[in-house]
Amino acid sequence: MMIALVAMVVMTMSANAQSVNNESKLTFDRLSSYLELRVDQVEPVKTAMAQFATSMEAYYQLSDASKAGEAWEKIQANHKKTMKKVLDEKQYDKYIQTLDLTAKNTAERIMEATASK
């Protein structure tokens, strides 16, 4: 379930801004609870997640497929670096496992969708 929640944060591109805000808040609240964030970690994690979502939106707009792999690696490395600064070791490990699994599952869904076209 947490994997789906993180994916919603990363992939939310709904036309209805209010709905996105509500979904994002619910998703963040669940992620916050899952990672057991301290009060002083909440805002930095929110900021990091927002930056990651913005980067992912730009990534999905790439028209040059040859640069997609490099762009994804850079986005992911930057995000992981930021999260490592904010989270403690246990939280970071939980987050990375979830993020990596989400990325793997998302890639599989994209490949399946592409193959079925």
Short mmCIF file of N, CA, C and O in Angstrom, two decimals:
data_model
loop_
_atom_site.label_atom_id
_atom_site.label_comp_id
_atom_site.label_asym_id
_atom_site.label_seq_id
_atom_site.Cartn_x
_atom_site.Cartn_y
_atom_site.Cartn_z
N MET A 1 0.83 -1.19 0.00
CA MET A 1 0.00 0.00 0.00
C MET A 1 0.88 1.27 0.00
O MET A 1 0.57 2.22 -0.67
N MET A 2 1.97 1.24 0.78
CA MET A 2 2.86 2.40 0.83
C MET A 2 3.49 2.66 -0.54
O MET A 2 3.72 3.80 -0.91
N ILE A 3 3.75 1.59 -1.28
CA ILE A 3 4.34 1.74 -2.60
C ILE A 3 3.39 2.54 -3.48
O ILE A 3 3.81 3.47 -4.17
N ALA A 4 2.13 2.21 -3.44
CA ALA A 4 1.15 2.94 -4.23
C ALA A 4 1.05 4.39 -3.79
O ALA A 4 0.89 5.29 -4.61
N LEU A 5 1.18 4.62 -2.50
CA LEU A 5 1.10 5.98 -1.98
C LEU A 5 2.26 6.84 -2.46
O LEU A 5 2.08 7.99 -2.87
N VAL A 6 3.47 6.28 -2.42
CA VAL A 6 4.62 7.04 -2.91
C VAL A 6 4.47 7.28 -4.41
O VAL A 6 4.76 8.37 -4.90
N ALA A 7 4.00 6.29 -5.13
CA ALA A 7 3.80 6.46 -6.57
C ALA A 7 2.81 7.59 -6.85
O ALA A 7 2.99 8.35 -7.79
N MET A 8 1.77 7.71 -6.02
CA MET A 8 0.81 8.79 -6.22
C MET A 8 1.48 10.14 -6.07
O MET A 8 1.21 11.07 -6.83
N VAL A 9 2.37 10.27 -5.09
CA VAL A 9 3.07 11.54 -4.90
C VAL A 9 3.90 11.86 -6.12
O VAL A 9 3.89 12.98 -6.63
N VAL A 10 4.64 10.86 -6.60
CA VAL A 10 5.56 11.07 -7.70
C VAL A 10 4.83 11.27 -9.02
O VAL A 10 5.24 12.06 -9.85
N MET A 11 3.75 10.62 -9.25
CA MET A 11 3.11 10.57 -10.55
C MET A 11 1.84 11.41 -10.67
O MET A 11 1.22 11.43 -11.73
N THR A 12 1.43 12.11 -9.61
CA THR A 12 0.18 12.86 -9.66
C THR A 12 0.25 13.96 -10.70
O THR A 12 1.07 14.84 -10.64
N MET A 13 -0.62 13.88 -11.69
CA MET A 13 -0.66 14.89 -12.74
C MET A 13 -2.11 15.20 -13.10
O MET A 13 -2.46 15.39 -14.24
N SER A 14 -2.97 15.24 -12.09
CA SER A 14 -4.39 15.45 -12.29
C SER A 14 -4.70 16.88 -12.72
O SER A 14 -4.02 17.82 -12.34
N ALA A 15 -5.73 17.04 -13.51
CA ALA A 15 -6.13 18.37 -13.96
C ALA A 15 -6.83 19.16 -12.85
O ALA A 15 -6.85 20.38 -12.87
N ASN A 16 -7.38 18.46 -11.89
CA ASN A 16 -8.11 19.12 -10.81
C ASN A 16 -7.15 19.44 -9.67
O ASN A 16 -6.78 18.57 -8.90
N ALA A 17 -6.78 20.70 -9.52
CA ALA A 17 -5.76 21.10 -8.54
C ALA A 17 -6.20 20.78 -7.11
O ALA A 17 -5.40 20.35 -6.30
N GLN A 18 -7.45 21.00 -6.78
CA GLN A 18 -7.92 20.72 -5.42
C GLN A 18 -7.80 19.24 -5.11
O GLN A 18 -7.36 18.86 -4.03
N SER A 19 -8.18 18.41 -6.05
CA SER A 19 -8.08 16.97 -5.86
C SER A 19 -6.63 16.55 -5.66
O SER A 19 -6.33 15.74 -4.79
N VAL A 20 -5.74 17.12 -6.44
CA VAL A 20 -4.32 16.81 -6.31
C VAL A 20 -3.82 17.21 -4.93
O VAL A 20 -3.11 16.45 -4.27
N ASN A 21 -4.20 18.39 -4.48
CA ASN A 21 -3.77 18.84 -3.16
C ASN A 21 -4.27 17.91 -2.07
O ASN A 21 -3.54 17.59 -1.14
N ASN A 22 -5.52 17.48 -2.17
CA ASN A 22 -6.08 16.57 -1.16
C ASN A 22 -5.39 15.22 -1.20
O ASN A 22 -5.06 14.66 -0.16
N GLU A 23 -5.17 14.68 -2.39
CA GLU A 23 -4.49 13.39 -2.53
C GLU A 23 -3.06 13.49 -2.04
O GLU A 23 -2.57 12.60 -1.35
N SER A 24 -2.38 14.57 -2.39
CA SER A 24 -1.00 14.75 -1.97
C SER A 24 -0.89 14.85 -0.46
O SER A 24 0.03 14.29 0.13
N LYS A 25 -1.81 15.56 0.16
CA LYS A 25 -1.79 15.69 1.62
C LYS A 25 -2.01 14.34 2.27
O LYS A 25 -1.27 13.96 3.19
N LEU A 26 -2.98 13.59 1.81
CA LEU A 26 -3.25 12.27 2.36
C LEU A 26 -2.05 11.35 2.16
O LEU A 26 -1.62 10.65 3.08
N THR A 27 -1.48 11.38 0.98
CA THR A 27 -0.31 10.56 0.69
C THR A 27 0.86 10.95 1.57
O THR A 27 1.53 10.09 2.15
N PHE A 28 1.10 12.25 1.72
CA PHE A 28 2.20 12.69 2.56
C PHE A 28 1.96 12.30 4.01
O PHE A 28 2.89 11.86 4.70
N ASP A 29 0.75 12.44 4.49
CA ASP A 29 0.44 12.07 5.87
C ASP A 29 0.73 10.58 6.12
O ASP A 29 1.29 10.22 7.15
N ARG A 30 0.37 9.76 5.15
CA ARG A 30 0.64 8.32 5.29
C ARG A 30 2.13 8.02 5.23
O ARG A 30 2.64 7.19 5.98
N LEU A 31 2.82 8.69 4.33
CA LEU A 31 4.27 8.51 4.22
C LEU A 31 4.95 8.98 5.50
O LEU A 31 5.85 8.31 6.02
N SER A 32 4.51 10.10 6.02
CA SER A 32 5.05 10.64 7.26
C SER A 32 4.89 9.65 8.41
O SER A 32 5.81 9.42 9.19
N SER A 33 3.72 9.05 8.48
CA SER A 33 3.46 8.06 9.52
C SER A 33 4.32 6.81 9.30
O SER A 33 4.91 6.28 10.26
N TYR A 34 4.41 6.35 8.08
CA TYR A 34 5.20 5.16 7.75
C TYR A 34 6.67 5.35 8.12
O TYR A 34 7.30 4.45 8.69
N LEU A 35 7.21 6.53 7.83
CA LEU A 35 8.61 6.81 8.13
C LEU A 35 8.83 7.28 9.56
O LEU A 35 9.96 7.42 10.00
N GLU A 36 7.72 7.52 10.28
CA GLU A 36 7.78 8.01 11.66
C GLU A 36 8.61 9.30 11.72
O GLU A 36 9.55 9.43 12.51
N LEU A 37 8.22 10.27 10.87
CA LEU A 37 8.93 11.54 10.82
C LEU A 37 8.79 12.30 12.12
O LEU A 37 7.72 12.32 12.73
N ARG A 38 9.88 12.93 12.52
CA ARG A 38 9.85 13.84 13.66
C ARG A 38 9.30 15.18 13.17
O ARG A 38 9.31 15.48 11.98
N VAL A 39 8.86 16.01 14.09
CA VAL A 39 8.29 17.31 13.74
C VAL A 39 9.26 18.13 12.90
O VAL A 39 8.88 18.76 11.92
N ASP A 40 10.54 18.09 13.26
CA ASP A 40 11.54 18.89 12.54
C ASP A 40 11.87 18.34 11.15
O ASP A 40 12.54 19.00 10.37
N GLN A 41 11.37 17.16 10.82
CA GLN A 41 11.63 16.56 9.51
C GLN A 41 10.49 16.81 8.52
O GLN A 41 10.70 16.68 7.31
N VAL A 42 9.33 17.15 9.01
CA VAL A 42 8.15 17.25 8.16
C VAL A 42 8.33 18.24 7.01
O VAL A 42 8.15 17.89 5.84
N GLU A 43 8.67 19.47 7.31
CA GLU A 43 8.80 20.48 6.25
C GLU A 43 9.92 20.16 5.26
O GLU A 43 9.73 20.28 4.06
N PRO A 44 11.12 19.75 5.73
CA PRO A 44 12.16 19.40 4.77
C PRO A 44 11.77 18.23 3.85
O PRO A 44 12.09 18.24 2.66
N VAL A 45 11.04 17.25 4.39
CA VAL A 45 10.60 16.13 3.56
C VAL A 45 9.54 16.60 2.57
O VAL A 45 9.56 16.22 1.40
N LYS A 46 8.61 17.45 3.01
CA LYS A 46 7.60 18.01 2.10
C LYS A 46 8.28 18.73 0.94
O LYS A 46 7.90 18.57 -0.22
N THR A 47 9.27 19.54 1.27
CA THR A 47 9.99 20.29 0.24
C THR A 47 10.70 19.34 -0.71
O THR A 47 10.63 19.51 -1.94
N ALA A 48 11.37 18.33 -0.18
CA ALA A 48 12.08 17.36 -1.01
C ALA A 48 11.11 16.61 -1.92
O ALA A 48 11.40 16.38 -3.11
N MET A 49 9.96 16.24 -1.40
CA MET A 49 8.96 15.52 -2.20
C MET A 49 8.39 16.41 -3.30
O MET A 49 8.17 15.96 -4.42
N ALA A 50 8.16 17.67 -2.98
CA ALA A 50 7.65 18.61 -3.99
C ALA A 50 8.68 18.82 -5.10
O ALA A 50 8.33 18.84 -6.29
N GLN A 51 9.95 18.95 -4.73
CA GLN A 51 11.00 19.10 -5.72
C GLN A 51 11.11 17.85 -6.59
O GLN A 51 11.28 17.94 -7.81
N PHE A 52 10.98 16.68 -5.97
CA PHE A 52 11.03 15.43 -6.71
C PHE A 52 9.86 15.33 -7.69
O PHE A 52 10.03 14.95 -8.85
N ALA A 53 8.66 15.70 -7.24
CA ALA A 53 7.48 15.66 -8.10
C ALA A 53 7.65 16.61 -9.29
O ALA A 53 7.32 16.25 -10.43
N THR A 54 8.19 17.79 -9.04
CA THR A 54 8.44 18.75 -10.12
C THR A 54 9.44 18.19 -11.12
O THR A 54 9.25 18.29 -12.34
N SER A 55 10.50 17.59 -10.60
CA SER A 55 11.51 16.99 -11.48
C SER A 55 10.91 15.86 -12.30
O SER A 55 11.23 15.71 -13.48
N MET A 56 10.04 15.07 -11.68
CA MET A 56 9.41 13.96 -12.40
C MET A 56 8.47 14.47 -13.48
O MET A 56 8.39 13.89 -14.57
N GLU A 57 7.76 15.54 -13.21
CA GLU A 57 6.88 16.12 -14.24
C GLU A 57 7.71 16.57 -15.44
O GLU A 57 7.33 16.32 -16.60
N ALA A 58 8.84 17.20 -15.19
CA ALA A 58 9.74 17.61 -16.27
C ALA A 58 10.29 16.39 -17.00
O ALA A 58 10.39 16.39 -18.23
N TYR A 59 10.60 15.36 -16.25
CA TYR A 59 11.12 14.12 -16.84
C TYR A 59 10.11 13.52 -17.83
O TYR A 59 10.47 13.10 -18.92
N TYR A 60 8.85 13.50 -17.44
CA TYR A 60 7.83 12.92 -18.31
C TYR A 60 7.56 13.77 -19.55
O TYR A 60 6.93 13.30 -20.50
N GLN A 61 8.05 14.99 -19.57
CA GLN A 61 7.89 15.86 -20.72
C GLN A 61 9.07 15.75 -21.69
O GLN A 61 9.05 16.37 -22.76
N LEU A 62 10.10 14.98 -21.33
CA LEU A 62 11.26 14.83 -22.21
C LEU A 62 10.85 14.26 -23.55
O LEU A 62 10.14 13.26 -23.62
N SER A 63 11.30 14.88 -24.61
CA SER A 63 10.98 14.37 -25.95
C SER A 63 12.14 13.55 -26.50
O SER A 63 11.96 12.81 -27.46
N ASP A 64 13.31 13.66 -25.90
CA ASP A 64 14.49 12.94 -26.37
C ASP A 64 14.67 11.69 -25.51
O ASP A 64 15.23 11.75 -24.41
N ALA A 65 14.21 10.55 -26.01
CA ALA A 65 14.26 9.30 -25.26
C ALA A 65 15.69 8.88 -24.95
O ALA A 65 15.94 8.20 -23.95
N SER A 66 16.65 9.30 -25.77
CA SER A 66 18.03 8.91 -25.53
C SER A 66 18.60 9.53 -24.25
O SER A 66 19.56 9.05 -23.68
N LYS A 67 17.99 10.61 -23.79
CA LYS A 67 18.45 11.28 -22.57
C LYS A 67 17.64 10.87 -21.34
O LYS A 67 17.95 11.28 -20.23
N ALA A 68 16.63 10.05 -21.53
CA ALA A 68 15.73 9.69 -20.43
C ALA A 68 16.44 8.93 -19.32
O ALA A 68 16.24 9.22 -18.14
N GLY A 69 17.26 7.96 -19.67
CA GLY A 69 17.95 7.17 -18.65
C GLY A 69 18.87 8.02 -17.81
O GLY A 69 18.88 7.93 -16.57
N GLU A 70 19.64 8.88 -18.45
CA GLU A 70 20.56 9.76 -17.75
C GLU A 70 19.79 10.75 -16.86
O GLU A 70 20.18 11.00 -15.72
N ALA A 71 18.70 11.28 -17.39
CA ALA A 71 17.89 12.23 -16.62
C ALA A 71 17.29 11.55 -15.39
O ALA A 71 17.30 12.13 -14.29
N TRP A 72 16.79 10.34 -15.57
CA TRP A 72 16.20 9.61 -14.45
C TRP A 72 17.24 9.36 -13.36
O TRP A 72 16.98 9.57 -12.18
N GLU A 73 18.42 8.93 -13.75
CA GLU A 73 19.49 8.66 -12.78
C GLU A 73 19.85 9.93 -12.00
O GLU A 73 20.05 9.89 -10.78
N LYS A 74 19.92 11.05 -12.69
CA LYS A 74 20.27 12.32 -12.04
C LYS A 74 19.17 12.76 -11.07
O LYS A 74 19.46 13.15 -9.94
N ILE A 75 17.92 12.68 -11.51
CA ILE A 75 16.79 13.06 -10.65
C ILE A 75 16.78 12.20 -9.40
O ILE A 75 16.66 12.69 -8.27
N GLN A 76 16.90 10.90 -9.60
CA GLN A 76 16.85 9.96 -8.48
C GLN A 76 18.03 10.18 -7.53
O GLN A 76 17.85 10.19 -6.31
N ALA A 77 19.24 10.35 -8.05
CA ALA A 77 20.43 10.56 -7.21
C ALA A 77 20.29 11.84 -6.38
O ALA A 77 20.61 11.85 -5.18
N ASN A 78 19.81 12.91 -7.02
CA ASN A 78 19.64 14.17 -6.29
C ASN A 78 18.60 14.03 -5.18
O ASN A 78 18.79 14.54 -4.07
N HIS A 79 17.52 13.35 -5.48
CA HIS A 79 16.46 13.17 -4.49
C HIS A 79 16.97 12.31 -3.32
O HIS A 79 16.73 12.65 -2.15
N LYS A 80 17.65 11.24 -3.63
CA LYS A 80 18.17 10.38 -2.57
C LYS A 80 19.17 11.13 -1.68
O LYS A 80 19.17 10.98 -0.46
N LYS A 81 20.00 11.94 -2.31
CA LYS A 81 20.98 12.74 -1.56
C LYS A 81 20.27 13.69 -0.59
O LYS A 81 20.65 13.80 0.57
N THR A 82 19.22 14.34 -1.08
CA THR A 82 18.45 15.26 -0.23
C THR A 82 17.79 14.51 0.92
O THR A 82 17.85 14.95 2.08
N MET A 83 17.16 13.39 0.62
CA MET A 83 16.46 12.63 1.66
C MET A 83 17.44 12.07 2.69
O MET A 83 17.12 12.00 3.87
N LYS A 84 18.62 11.70 2.26
CA LYS A 84 19.62 11.16 3.19
C LYS A 84 20.03 12.22 4.22
O LYS A 84 20.31 11.89 5.37
N LYS A 85 20.02 13.48 3.81
CA LYS A 85 20.36 14.57 4.72
C LYS A 85 19.27 14.79 5.76
O LYS A 85 19.54 15.23 6.88
N VAL A 86 18.02 14.51 5.40
CA VAL A 86 16.88 14.82 6.27
C VAL A 86 16.51 13.65 7.19
O VAL A 86 16.17 13.86 8.35
N LEU A 87 16.58 12.44 6.68
CA LEU A 87 16.11 11.27 7.42
C LEU A 87 17.24 10.62 8.20
O LEU A 87 18.41 10.71 7.81
N ASP A 88 16.87 9.93 9.27
CA ASP A 88 17.89 9.13 9.96
C ASP A 88 18.10 7.84 9.16
O ASP A 88 17.39 7.58 8.17
N GLU A 89 19.05 7.02 9.56
CA GLU A 89 19.42 5.84 8.77
C GLU A 89 18.26 4.86 8.58
O GLU A 89 18.02 4.38 7.47
N LYS A 90 17.53 4.59 9.64
CA LYS A 90 16.39 3.65 9.57
C LYS A 90 15.30 4.19 8.63
O LYS A 90 14.78 3.46 7.78
N GLN A 91 14.97 5.47 8.79
CA GLN A 91 13.96 6.09 7.93
C GLN A 91 14.42 6.08 6.47
O GLN A 91 13.64 5.77 5.57
N TYR A 92 15.66 6.43 6.25
CA TYR A 92 16.20 6.49 4.89
C TYR A 92 16.15 5.11 4.23
O TYR A 92 15.74 5.00 3.08
N ASP A 93 16.54 4.08 4.95
CA ASP A 93 16.50 2.73 4.40
C ASP A 93 15.07 2.33 4.00
O ASP A 93 14.85 1.77 2.93
N LYS A 94 14.11 2.64 4.87
CA LYS A 94 12.70 2.35 4.56
C LYS A 94 12.25 3.12 3.32
O LYS A 94 11.58 2.58 2.44
N TYR A 95 12.64 4.39 3.27
CA TYR A 95 12.23 5.23 2.15
C TYR A 95 12.84 4.74 0.84
O TYR A 95 12.15 4.64 -0.18
N ILE A 96 14.11 4.42 0.85
CA ILE A 96 14.80 3.97 -0.37
C ILE A 96 14.22 2.65 -0.87
O ILE A 96 14.03 2.47 -2.08
N GLN A 97 13.94 1.73 0.03
CA GLN A 97 13.32 0.47 -0.38
C GLN A 97 11.99 0.74 -1.08
O GLN A 97 11.69 0.15 -2.12
N THR A 98 11.21 1.62 -0.50
CA THR A 98 9.91 1.96 -1.07
C THR A 98 10.06 2.68 -2.41
O THR A 98 9.38 2.34 -3.38
N LEU A 99 10.97 3.64 -2.47
CA LEU A 99 11.19 4.38 -3.71
C LEU A 99 11.69 3.48 -4.83
O LEU A 99 11.18 3.54 -5.95
N ASP A 100 12.65 2.63 -4.53
CA ASP A 100 13.20 1.73 -5.55
C ASP A 100 12.15 0.74 -6.04
O ASP A 100 12.05 0.49 -7.25
N LEU A 101 11.36 0.21 -5.14
CA LEU A 101 10.31 -0.72 -5.55
C LEU A 101 9.24 -0.01 -6.37
O LEU A 101 8.75 -0.54 -7.37
N THR A 102 8.91 1.21 -5.97
CA THR A 102 7.94 2.00 -6.73
C THR A 102 8.45 2.27 -8.15
O THR A 102 7.71 2.13 -9.12
N ALA A 103 9.71 2.64 -8.27
CA ALA A 103 10.31 2.90 -9.58
C ALA A 103 10.28 1.64 -10.44
O ALA A 103 9.94 1.68 -11.62
N LYS A 104 10.62 0.51 -9.84
CA LYS A 104 10.61 -0.76 -10.57
C LYS A 104 9.20 -1.09 -11.05
O LYS A 104 8.99 -1.44 -12.22
N ASN A 105 8.22 -0.98 -10.16
CA ASN A 105 6.84 -1.30 -10.53
C ASN A 105 6.31 -0.34 -11.59
O ASN A 105 5.59 -0.75 -12.50
N THR A 106 6.66 0.93 -11.47
CA THR A 106 6.22 1.92 -12.45
C THR A 106 6.82 1.62 -13.82
O THR A 106 6.12 1.66 -14.83
N ALA A 107 8.10 1.29 -13.85
CA ALA A 107 8.76 0.94 -15.11
C ALA A 107 8.11 -0.28 -15.75
O ALA A 107 7.88 -0.31 -16.96
N GLU A 108 7.77 -1.27 -14.94
CA GLU A 108 7.11 -2.47 -15.46
C GLU A 108 5.74 -2.13 -16.05
O GLU A 108 5.38 -2.63 -17.11
N ARG A 109 4.98 -1.26 -15.36
CA ARG A 109 3.66 -0.87 -15.88
C ARG A 109 3.79 -0.11 -17.19
O ARG A 109 3.01 -0.30 -18.11
N ILE A 110 4.79 0.77 -17.28
CA ILE A 110 5.00 1.53 -18.50
C ILE A 110 5.38 0.59 -19.64
O ILE A 110 4.86 0.72 -20.76
N MET A 111 6.26 -0.36 -19.36
CA MET A 111 6.67 -1.32 -20.39
C MET A 111 5.49 -2.18 -20.85
O MET A 111 5.33 -2.43 -22.04
N GLU A 112 4.66 -2.60 -19.92
CA GLU A 112 3.47 -3.37 -20.26
C GLU A 112 2.51 -2.55 -21.11
O GLU A 112 1.96 -3.05 -22.10
N ALA A 113 2.31 -1.29 -20.75
CA ALA A 113 1.41 -0.42 -21.50
C ALA A 113 1.95 -0.18 -22.90
O ALA A 113 1.19 -0.16 -23.88
N THR A 114 3.25 0.01 -23.00
CA THR A 114 3.89 0.25 -24.30
C THR A 114 3.79 -0.99 -25.18
O THR A 114 3.53 -0.90 -26.37
N ALA A 115 3.99 -2.15 -24.58
CA ALA A 115 3.95 -3.41 -25.33
C ALA A 115 2.55 -3.72 -25.83
O ALA A 115 2.39 -4.33 -26.90
N SER A 116 1.54 -3.28 -25.10
CA SER A 116 0.16 -3.59 -25.50
C SER A 116 -0.38 -2.65 -26.59
O SER A 116 -1.45 -2.89 -27.12
N LYS A 117 0.38 -1.61 -26.91
CA LYS A 117 -0.09 -0.65 -27.94
C LYS A 117 0.20 -1.15 -29.31
O LYS A 117 1.04 -1.74 -29.74
#
